[in-house]
């Protein structure tokens, strides 16, 4: 059985699980179905002895033990998580005066899944023990341990339940003996990361981001609740001091979560290969062309003011299944510099001979002409003849669309392992000055390429360099089909609880304004050009 520490999480091996609690004094077990904001959708989302059932959640008692049974397949789609709450059944005692409670998850067959010993409690009379939450099409469990000195009433109010009488005994306990036996010895060891190879670096980073977002959402919910308490203190409805206690506890939980996640990243970052590492990492000094496909490429680092010491790597899986749009930056050339940084990483993530570049710069003002200075033999195979400008840009776009259409209907374009003209099978299309391209005659072709190309081996990188993209229906459709990235520090929202994070892009140190070849990109291009050189 997995023993969870504060903030730790783990995947659930079953879709039907049961939550039980062991404590030295009588406790009540309840559950809340909550949305992404960790608040209930209505008061019926509180499940306890007096309202024992909600979709996918059922409270029951037998043999003096309360339990919450979860059928996760029956939990409504708009419920993001189920919170397991534990509250003291009697007056005059707090969790700090008794042995730490233990919250346990079991499968429907009774097999132990996870155990969380909630240590370090003081005046709290109710706690959120576990959070069972969605991640894509899977479910995970996280050890929370957030406490409320005001008991169950304060806990449920903090999560959106309206309580008519805020007295301590509003939610009364059902009669019954002590729940469970005193807990066994508690673990004091530091949280351990997963065994090596259990998950890849890309998934590890996304899991850390998700957990950090949930911790941040919990902190902000606690802060909002504390502010409401402060308002009561100001007008004399509550004794002073509770606000400070709540804020200190919330801050401590957030710092603890951030430290654990930071340590989790530190344990794996030293083994990261170049395409997922910062450009100043040693792995770039020893880079050699890959013989297999990497997991993904590093886009930048995510940060938030509330967790100043945590910087979460944001990686994009390879191959790219959607287009990528890079917005204009504060300074001229920001977008181009970031684009060539991503091209460097993309090429470093794939074996030479697999990917060729198709650079289209219809206006010809983006400064990409340095690519034509590559060795002509390598340029023919890697770049499809060079940077396409003016009328050649329209012809290149038409040729790429022909390739996409041919692949979509299952036709051959020169053999299963080749691209147009015998070049590499995957064609990474770089559209410079994408804003101007959307205003041009070939805008509809560009839209089709962005929507259909990535799924058939023609990923598209659109770079908003000189001309700002108009707010047209076509531009909106293209950006909705893409992963949208800022070229400087910009806001990125997570897809779990809607927290905004600041993305700081990872840019080549000599990227400049994108008008000349950065040395590292030239090195990577050279390795690919030699591999894709066409015979005389």
Coordinates of C-alpha atoms in Angstrom, one line a residue:
X1 CA 0.0 0.0 0.0
X2 CA 1.2 3.5 -0.9
X3 CA 1.7 5.9 2.0
X4 CA 1.2 9.4 0.9
X5 CA 2.9 12.5 2.4
X6 CA 1.4 16.0 2.4
X7 CA 0.8 17.1 -1.2
X8 CA 1.8 13.8 -2.8
X9 CA -0.3 12.2 -5.5
X10 CA -0.7 8.9 -7.2
X11 CA -2.8 7.3 -9.9
X12 CA -5.8 5.2 -8.9
X13 CA -5.7 1.6 -10.1
X14 CA -9.5 1.2 -9.9
X15 CA -12.6 3.2 -10.7
X16 CA -14.5 2.0 -7.6
X17 CA -12.9 2.9 -4.3
X18 CA -13.8 3.4 -0.7
X19 CA -12.6 6.0 1.8
X20 CA -12.4 5.1 5.5
X21 CA -10.8 6.9 8.5
X22 CA -9.1 5.7 11.6
X23 CA -8.9 8.0 14.6
X24 CA -8.5 7.8 18.4
X25 CA -11.8 9.8 18.9
X26 CA -15.2 9.7 17.2
X27 CA -15.1 11.4 13.7
X28 CA -17.5 11.9 10.9
X29 CA -16.6 11.2 7.3
X30 CA -18.2 13.2 4.5
X31 CA -17.6 14.1 0.8
X32 CA -18.0 17.1 -1.5
X33 CA -18.2 17.0 -5.3
X34 CA -16.5 20.1 -6.5
X35 CA -15.8 21.9 -9.8
X36 CA -12.4 23.2 -11.0
X37 CA -12.7 26.1 -8.5
X38 CA -12.9 23.5 -5.6
X39 CA -16.5 24.7 -4.9
X40 CA -19.7 22.7 -4.9
X41 CA -22.1 23.1 -7.8
X42 CA -25.0 23.1 -5.4
X43 CA -25.6 22.2 -1.7
X44 CA -26.6 18.7 -2.9
X45 CA -23.0 18.0 -3.6
X46 CA -22.3 17.6 0.1
X47 CA -22.6 13.9 1.0
X48 CA -22.9 12.9 4.7
X49 CA -25.1 10.9 7.0
X50 CA -28.2 13.1 6.5
X51 CA -27.8 13.3 2.7
X52 CA -26.0 10.0 2.0
X53 CA -26.1 9.9 -1.8
X54 CA -25.0 11.9 -4.8
X55 CA -24.1 10.8 -8.3
X56 CA -21.1 8.5 -8.0
X57 CA -20.8 9.0 -4.2
X58 CA -22.5 7.1 -1.3
X59 CA -22.1 7.5 2.4
X60 CA -22.8 4.5 4.7
X61 CA -22.1 3.2 8.1
X62 CA -21.7 -0.3 9.4
X63 CA -20.1 -1.9 12.4
X64 CA -19.4 1.6 13.8
X65 CA -17.4 2.6 10.8
X66 CA -18.4 5.4 8.4
X67 CA -17.3 5.1 4.8
X68 CA -17.6 6.9 1.5
X69 CA -17.9 4.7 -1.6
X70 CA -17.0 6.2 -5.0
X71 CA -18.0 5.0 -8.4
X72 CA -15.9 7.4 -10.4
X73 CA -17.5 6.4 -13.7
X74 CA -20.8 7.8 -12.3
X75 CA -19.4 11.1 -11.1
X76 CA -20.9 13.9 -13.3
X77 CA -18.6 15.2 -16.0
X78 CA -18.7 18.8 -14.6
X79 CA -17.4 17.6 -11.2
X80 CA -13.7 17.9 -11.3
X81 CA -12.9 16.2 -7.9
X82 CA -14.3 14.5 -4.8
X83 CA -13.0 15.8 -1.5
X84 CA -13.0 13.4 1.5
X85 CA -13.6 15.4 4.7
X86 CA -13.1 14.3 8.3
X87 CA -14.6 16.2 11.2
X88 CA -14.6 15.6 15.0
X89 CA -17.9 14.4 16.3
X90 CA -17.8 16.0 19.7
X91 CA -17.2 19.4 21.3
X92 CA -14.2 20.6 23.2
X93 CA -11.4 18.7 21.4
X94 CA -9.3 19.4 18.4
X95 CA -7.1 17.1 16.2
X96 CA -4.0 18.5 17.8
X97 CA -5.0 16.8 21.1
X98 CA -5.2 13.3 19.7
X99 CA -3.1 11.0 17.5
X100 CA -3.0 12.0 13.9
X101 CA -6.0 10.6 11.9
X102 CA -5.4 8.2 9.0
X103 CA -7.4 8.4 5.8
X104 CA -7.3 5.2 3.7
X105 CA -8.5 4.3 0.2
X106 CA -9.5 0.7 -0.6
X107 CA -10.6 -0.9 -3.8
X108 CA -14.1 -2.3 -4.0
X109 CA -12.6 -5.7 -3.2
X110 CA -11.0 -4.4 0.0
X111 CA -7.4 -4.1 -1.3
X112 CA -5.5 -1.1 0.1
X113 CA -4.7 1.6 -2.4
X114 CA -3.3 4.6 -0.4
X115 CA -2.9 5.7 3.2
X116 CA -2.5 9.3 4.4
X117 CA -1.5 10.0 8.0
X118 CA -2.5 13.7 8.6
X119 CA 0.2 14.8 11.0
X120 CA 1.0 18.3 12.3
X121 CA -2.5 19.3 13.2
X122 CA -3.4 21.8 16.0
X123 CA -6.7 23.6 16.7
X124 CA -8.3 22.1 13.6
X125 CA -11.6 20.3 14.1
X126 CA -12.2 19.3 10.4
X127 CA -9.8 18.5 7.6
X128 CA -9.8 17.8 3.9
X129 CA -8.0 14.4 3.9
X130 CA -7.9 13.3 0.3
X131 CA -8.8 14.8 -3.1
X132 CA -9.7 12.3 -5.8
X133 CA -9.5 14.2 -9.0
X134 CA -9.6 13.8 -12.8
X135 CA -6.6 13.9 -15.0
X136 CA -7.6 13.5 -18.6
X137 CA -9.5 10.2 -18.7
X138 CA -7.9 8.9 -15.5
X139 CA -8.3 9.6 -11.8
X140 CA -5.7 10.3 -9.2
X141 CA -5.6 10.8 -5.4
X142 CA -3.8 13.6 -3.6
X143 CA -3.0 14.0 0.1
X144 CA -4.3 17.4 1.1
X145 CA -4.5 17.7 4.9
X146 CA -6.0 21.2 4.9
X147 CA -7.6 21.9 8.3
X148 CA -10.4 24.2 9.6
X149 CA -10.5 25.3 13.3
X150 CA -14.2 26.1 12.8
X151 CA -15.1 22.5 12.2
X152 CA -17.2 21.0 9.4
X153 CA -19.3 24.2 9.1
X154 CA -16.3 26.3 8.2
X155 CA -15.0 23.6 5.9
X156 CA -18.2 23.2 3.8
X157 CA -18.7 27.0 3.7
X158 CA -15.2 27.4 2.4
X159 CA -16.2 25.1 -0.5
X160 CA -19.5 26.9 -1.4
X161 CA -22.1 25.1 0.8
X162 CA -24.6 27.5 2.3
X163 CA -25.2 26.8 6.0
X164 CA -28.2 28.5 7.7
X165 CA -26.9 28.3 11.2
X166 CA -23.1 28.6 11.6
X167 CA -23.0 27.0 15.0
X168 CA -20.6 24.3 15.7
X169 CA -23.3 21.6 15.9
X170 CA -25.2 22.5 12.7
X171 CA -24.2 19.3 11.1
X172 CA -24.8 16.8 13.9
X173 CA -23.1 13.4 14.2
X174 CA -25.1 10.2 13.9
X175 CA -24.9 8.0 17.0
X176 CA -22.3 5.4 17.0
X177 CA -19.0 4.2 18.6
X178 CA -15.5 5.3 17.8
X179 CA -14.6 5.0 14.1
X180 CA -11.7 2.6 13.7
X181 CA -8.8 2.0 16.0
X182 CA -5.9 4.3 17.0
X183 CA -3.6 4.8 14.0
X184 CA -0.3 3.0 13.8
X185 CA 3.1 4.6 13.7
X186 CA 3.3 7.5 11.3
X187 CA 5.9 7.8 8.6
X188 CA 8.3 10.7 8.9
X189 CA 10.4 9.9 5.9
X190 CA 10.8 12.4 3.1
X191 CA 8.4 11.9 0.1
X192 CA 9.9 9.6 -2.5
X193 CA 9.6 10.1 -6.2
X194 CA 8.4 7.3 -8.5
X195 CA 10.8 4.5 -9.4
X196 CA 13.1 5.4 -12.3
X197 CA 11.3 4.9 -15.6
X198 CA 7.8 4.9 -14.2
X199 CA 6.8 8.0 -16.1
X200 CA 8.8 10.0 -18.6
X201 CA 10.1 13.5 -18.1
X202 CA 7.4 15.1 -20.2
X203 CA 4.6 13.5 -18.2
X204 CA 6.4 14.2 -14.9
X205 CA 6.5 17.9 -15.8
X206 CA 2.8 18.0 -16.6
X207 CA 2.0 16.1 -13.4
X208 CA 4.0 18.6 -11.4
X209 CA 2.2 21.5 -13.2
X210 CA -1.2 20.0 -12.4
X211 CA -0.4 19.4 -8.8
X212 CA 1.1 23.0 -8.5
X213 CA -2.1 24.4 -10.0
X214 CA -4.3 22.5 -7.6
X215 CA -2.2 23.6 -4.7
X216 CA -2.5 27.2 -5.9
X217 CA -6.2 26.9 -6.3
X218 CA -6.5 25.6 -2.8
X219 CA -4.4 28.4 -1.5
X220 CA -6.5 31.0 -3.2
X221 CA -9.7 29.4 -1.9
X222 CA -8.3 29.5 1.6
X223 CA -7.3 33.1 1.2
X224 CA -10.7 34.0 0.0
X225 CA -12.2 32.3 3.0
X226 CA -9.7 34.0 5.4
X227 CA -10.7 37.4 3.9
X228 CA -14.3 36.7 4.7
X229 CA -13.3 35.9 8.3
X230 CA -11.3 39.1 8.5
X231 CA -14.4 41.1 7.5
X232 CA -16.2 39.5 10.4
X233 CA -13.4 40.4 12.7
X234 CA -13.4 44.0 11.5
X235 CA -17.2 44.5 12.3
X236 CA -16.9 42.5 15.6
X237 CA -18.8 39.4 14.5
X238 CA -15.7 37.2 15.2
X239 CA -12.8 37.4 17.6
X240 CA -9.6 38.8 16.2
X241 CA -6.7 36.5 15.3
X242 CA -8.4 33.8 13.2
X243 CA -7.6 35.5 9.9
X244 CA -3.9 35.5 10.7
X245 CA -4.0 31.9 11.7
X246 CA -5.8 30.9 8.5
X247 CA -3.4 32.8 6.3
X248 CA -0.3 31.4 8.1
X249 CA -1.6 27.9 7.7
X250 CA -2.5 28.4 4.0
X251 CA 0.9 29.9 3.3
X252 CA 2.7 27.0 5.1
X253 CA 0.8 24.4 3.1
X254 CA 1.6 26.2 -0.2
X255 CA 5.3 26.5 0.7
X256 CA 5.4 22.8 1.6
X257 CA 3.7 21.8 -1.6
X258 CA 6.0 24.0 -3.7
X259 CA 9.1 22.5 -1.9
X260 CA 8.0 19.0 -2.6
X261 CA 7.3 19.7 -6.3
X262 CA 10.6 21.5 -6.6
X263 CA 12.4 18.5 -5.2
X264 CA 10.5 16.2 -7.5
X265 CA 11.8 18.1 -10.5
X266 CA 15.3 18.3 -9.2
X267 CA 15.5 14.5 -8.9
X268 CA 14.9 14.1 -12.6
X269 CA 16.2 17.2 -14.3
X270 CA 19.8 16.2 -14.1
X271 CA 19.1 13.3 -16.5
X272 CA 17.2 15.4 -19.1
X273 CA 18.4 15.3 -22.7
X274 CA 19.2 18.4 -24.7
X275 CA 15.9 19.0 -26.5
X276 CA 14.1 19.3 -23.1
X277 CA 16.9 21.1 -21.3
X278 CA 17.7 24.9 -21.0
X279 CA 20.2 26.0 -23.7
X280 CA 22.9 26.6 -21.1
X281 CA 22.6 23.0 -19.8
X282 CA 25.7 20.7 -20.2
X283 CA 23.6 18.3 -22.3
X284 CA 23.8 20.8 -25.2
X285 CA 27.6 20.8 -25.1
X286 CA 27.6 17.0 -25.7
X287 CA 24.7 16.9 -28.1
X288 CA 24.8 14.3 -30.8
X289 CA 22.0 13.5 -33.3
X290 CA 19.4 11.2 -31.9
X291 CA 18.6 7.7 -33.3
X292 CA 15.1 7.7 -31.9
X293 CA 12.3 10.2 -31.3
X294 CA 12.4 12.2 -28.1
X295 CA 9.3 12.7 -25.9
X296 CA 9.0 16.4 -26.4
X297 CA 10.7 19.8 -26.6
X298 CA 11.0 22.5 -23.9
X299 CA 9.0 25.6 -24.6
X300 CA 9.9 27.5 -21.4
X301 CA 9.4 27.7 -17.7
X302 CA 6.1 28.4 -15.8
X303 CA 6.0 30.5 -12.7
X304 CA 3.6 32.2 -10.4
X305 CA 4.0 35.0 -7.8
X306 CA 2.7 32.8 -5.0
X307 CA 5.3 30.1 -5.6
X308 CA 8.4 32.2 -6.5
X309 CA 10.9 29.3 -6.1
X310 CA 9.1 26.9 -8.3
X311 CA 9.7 27.0 -12.1
X312 CA 7.9 24.2 -13.9
X313 CA 9.2 23.2 -17.4
X314 CA 6.6 23.3 -20.1
X315 CA 7.1 20.7 -22.8
X316 CA 5.3 20.0 -26.0
X317 CA 5.1 16.4 -27.1
X318 CA 6.8 15.3 -30.3
X319 CA 5.4 14.8 -33.0
X320 CA 3.4 18.0 -33.0
X321 CA -0.3 17.1 -33.6
X322 CA -1.4 20.7 -33.7
X323 CA 0.1 23.9 -35.2
X324 CA 2.1 26.3 -33.1
X325 CA 1.5 30.0 -33.1
X326 CA 4.1 32.4 -31.8
X327 CA 2.8 35.9 -31.0
X328 CA 4.6 39.1 -31.6
X329 CA 6.9 40.2 -28.9
X330 CA 7.7 43.5 -27.2
X331 CA 10.8 44.0 -29.3
X332 CA 11.2 43.4 -33.0
X333 CA 12.7 40.0 -33.6
X334 CA 11.4 38.4 -30.4
X335 CA 9.0 36.1 -32.2
X336 CA 11.6 35.1 -34.9
X337 CA 14.3 34.4 -32.2
X338 CA 11.9 32.2 -30.3
X339 CA 10.8 30.4 -33.5
X340 CA 14.4 29.4 -34.4
X341 CA 14.9 28.3 -30.8
X342 CA 11.9 25.9 -31.2
X343 CA 13.2 24.7 -34.6
X344 CA 16.5 24.0 -33.0
X345 CA 14.8 21.9 -30.3
X346 CA 12.5 20.1 -32.8
X347 CA 15.5 19.1 -35.0
X348 CA 17.4 18.0 -31.9
X349 CA 14.5 15.8 -30.9
X350 CA 14.4 13.7 -34.1
X351 CA 16.9 11.5 -36.0
X352 CA 18.5 13.2 -39.0
X353 CA 16.8 12.3 -42.2
X354 CA 13.3 12.3 -40.7
X355 CA 12.5 16.0 -40.8
X356 CA 12.9 18.6 -43.5
X357 CA 12.2 22.4 -43.2
X358 CA 9.8 24.3 -45.4
X359 CA 10.4 28.0 -44.7
X360 CA 7.8 30.4 -46.3
X361 CA 8.3 34.1 -46.1
X362 CA 6.0 35.6 -48.7
X363 CA 7.0 39.3 -48.0
X364 CA 10.6 38.4 -47.5
X365 CA 11.3 40.8 -44.6
X366 CA 11.7 38.4 -41.7
X367 CA 15.4 38.0 -42.1
X368 CA 15.3 34.2 -42.8
X369 CA 17.5 34.5 -45.9
X370 CA 20.5 33.3 -43.9
X371 CA 19.2 29.8 -44.4
X372 CA 20.0 30.0 -48.1
X373 CA 23.7 30.3 -47.1
X374 CA 23.7 26.6 -46.2
X375 CA 25.7 24.2 -48.4
X376 CA 23.6 23.9 -51.6
X377 CA 23.7 20.1 -51.5
X378 CA 22.4 19.9 -47.9
X379 CA 20.0 22.7 -48.6
X380 CA 18.2 20.9 -51.4
X381 CA 17.3 18.0 -49.2
X382 CA 16.8 19.7 -45.8
X383 CA 15.1 23.0 -47.0
X384 CA 13.4 21.9 -50.2
X385 CA 15.4 24.4 -52.2
X386 CA 15.6 27.3 -49.7
X387 CA 13.4 30.0 -48.3
X388 CA 10.3 30.6 -50.4
X389 CA 9.5 34.3 -51.0
X390 CA 7.2 36.2 -53.4
X391 CA 5.5 34.0 -56.0
X392 CA 7.6 31.0 -54.8
X393 CA 5.8 31.2 -51.5
X394 CA 2.5 30.5 -53.1
X395 CA 3.9 27.7 -55.1
X396 CA 5.5 26.1 -52.0
X397 CA 2.2 26.3 -50.1
X398 CA 0.3 24.7 -53.0
X399 CA 2.8 21.9 -53.2
X400 CA 2.6 21.2 -49.4
X401 CA -1.2 21.2 -49.6
X402 CA -1.0 18.6 -52.5
X403 CA 1.2 16.5 -50.2
X404 CA -1.3 16.8 -47.3
X405 CA -4.3 15.9 -49.5
X406 CA -2.4 12.9 -51.0
X407 CA -1.6 11.6 -47.5
X408 CA -5.1 12.1 -46.2
X409 CA -6.5 9.9 -48.9
X410 CA -3.8 7.3 -48.4
X411 CA -1.8 8.0 -51.5
X412 CA 1.9 7.7 -52.0
X413 CA 4.2 10.7 -52.2
X414 CA 7.4 9.0 -53.2
X415 CA 7.5 6.0 -50.9
X416 CA 6.5 5.4 -47.3
X417 CA 9.8 6.9 -45.9
X418 CA 10.1 9.9 -48.1
X419 CA 8.6 13.3 -48.6
X420 CA 8.0 15.4 -51.7
X421 CA 10.8 15.1 -54.2
X422 CA 12.5 12.3 -52.2
X423 CA 13.2 14.5 -49.2
X424 CA 12.5 13.6 -45.5
X425 CA 9.0 12.3 -44.8
X426 CA 8.1 14.9 -42.1
X427 CA 8.0 18.5 -43.3
X428 CA 8.2 21.2 -40.6
X429 CA 6.6 24.2 -42.2
X430 CA 7.7 27.6 -40.8
X431 CA 5.5 30.5 -41.9
X432 CA 7.3 33.8 -41.2
X433 CA 5.2 37.0 -40.9
X434 CA 2.1 35.0 -40.3
X435 CA 0.0 38.1 -39.8
X436 CA 0.7 39.2 -43.4
X437 CA 0.2 35.7 -44.7
X438 CA -3.4 35.7 -43.2
X439 CA -4.2 38.8 -45.2
X440 CA -2.8 37.5 -48.5
X441 CA -4.4 35.6 -51.4
X442 CA -3.3 32.2 -50.0
X443 CA -4.9 32.6 -46.6
X444 CA -7.5 29.9 -47.2
X445 CA -4.7 27.5 -48.2
X446 CA -2.8 28.4 -45.1
X447 CA -5.9 27.6 -43.0
X448 CA -6.3 24.2 -44.6
X449 CA -2.6 23.5 -44.0
X450 CA -2.8 24.3 -40.3
X451 CA -5.9 22.3 -39.8
X452 CA -5.0 19.2 -41.8
X453 CA -1.2 19.1 -42.0
X454 CA 0.0 18.2 -38.5
X455 CA -1.9 14.9 -38.5
X456 CA -0.2 13.7 -41.7
X457 CA 3.4 14.6 -41.0
X458 CA 3.3 18.3 -41.9
X459 CA 3.4 20.3 -38.7
X460 CA 3.2 24.1 -39.0
X461 CA 4.9 26.8 -37.0
X462 CA 3.4 30.2 -37.6
X463 CA 5.5 33.2 -36.5
X464 CA 3.8 36.7 -36.1
X465 CA 6.9 38.7 -36.8
X466 CA 6.2 42.1 -38.6
X467 CA 2.5 42.3 -39.2
X468 CA 0.0 41.8 -36.4
X469 CA -2.7 39.3 -37.2
X470 CA -6.1 40.8 -37.9
X471 CA -9.0 39.8 -35.7
X472 CA -10.7 38.0 -38.6
X473 CA -12.8 34.8 -38.5
X474 CA -10.0 33.1 -40.4
X475 CA -7.3 34.2 -38.0
X476 CA -9.4 33.1 -35.0
X477 CA -9.9 29.7 -36.6
X478 CA -6.2 29.3 -37.2
X479 CA -5.3 30.3 -33.6
X480 CA -7.9 27.9 -32.2
X481 CA -6.2 25.1 -34.2
X482 CA -2.8 26.0 -32.7
X483 CA -0.9 25.9 -29.4
X484 CA -0.5 29.6 -28.8
X485 CA 2.7 30.8 -27.3
X486 CA 4.0 34.2 -26.3
X487 CA 7.4 35.2 -27.6
X488 CA 8.2 37.0 -24.3
X489 CA 6.9 36.6 -20.9
X490 CA 3.1 35.9 -21.2
X491 CA 0.2 34.3 -19.5
X492 CA -0.7 30.6 -20.0
X493 CA -3.7 29.0 -18.4
X494 CA -3.8 25.4 -17.1
X495 CA -6.5 23.1 -18.3
X496 CA -7.3 21.6 -14.8
X497 CA -8.4 24.4 -12.5
X498 CA -8.0 27.5 -14.7
X499 CA -5.0 29.1 -12.9
X500 CA -2.9 31.6 -14.9
X501 CA 0.8 31.0 -15.0
X502 CA 3.6 33.1 -16.5
X503 CA 5.5 31.4 -19.3
X504 CA 9.1 32.6 -19.8
X505 CA 10.2 31.2 -23.2
X506 CA 13.6 29.4 -23.5
X507 CA 15.4 31.3 -26.3
X508 CA 18.8 30.7 -27.8
X509 CA 21.4 33.0 -26.2
X510 CA 22.5 34.4 -29.5
X511 CA 19.0 34.4 -31.1
X512 CA 19.1 38.1 -31.6
X513 CA 16.3 39.2 -33.9
X514 CA 16.3 36.0 -35.9
X515 CA 18.1 37.6 -38.9
X516 CA 21.3 35.5 -38.5
X517 CA 22.0 31.9 -37.7
X518 CA 22.5 31.2 -34.0
X519 CA 25.5 29.0 -33.6
X520 CA 23.7 26.1 -32.0
X521 CA 21.0 26.1 -34.7
X522 CA 23.7 26.1 -37.4
X523 CA 25.3 23.1 -35.7
X524 CA 22.1 21.1 -35.5
X525 CA 21.1 22.1 -39.1
X526 CA 24.5 21.0 -40.3
X527 CA 24.0 17.5 -38.8
X528 CA 20.6 17.2 -40.4
X529 CA 21.7 18.7 -43.8
X530 CA 24.5 16.1 -44.0
X531 CA 22.0 13.3 -43.4
X532 CA 19.5 14.6 -46.0
X533 CA 22.0 15.6 -48.7
X534 CA 20.7 14.5 -52.1
X535 CA 23.1 12.6 -54.3
X536 CA 24.5 14.4 -57.4

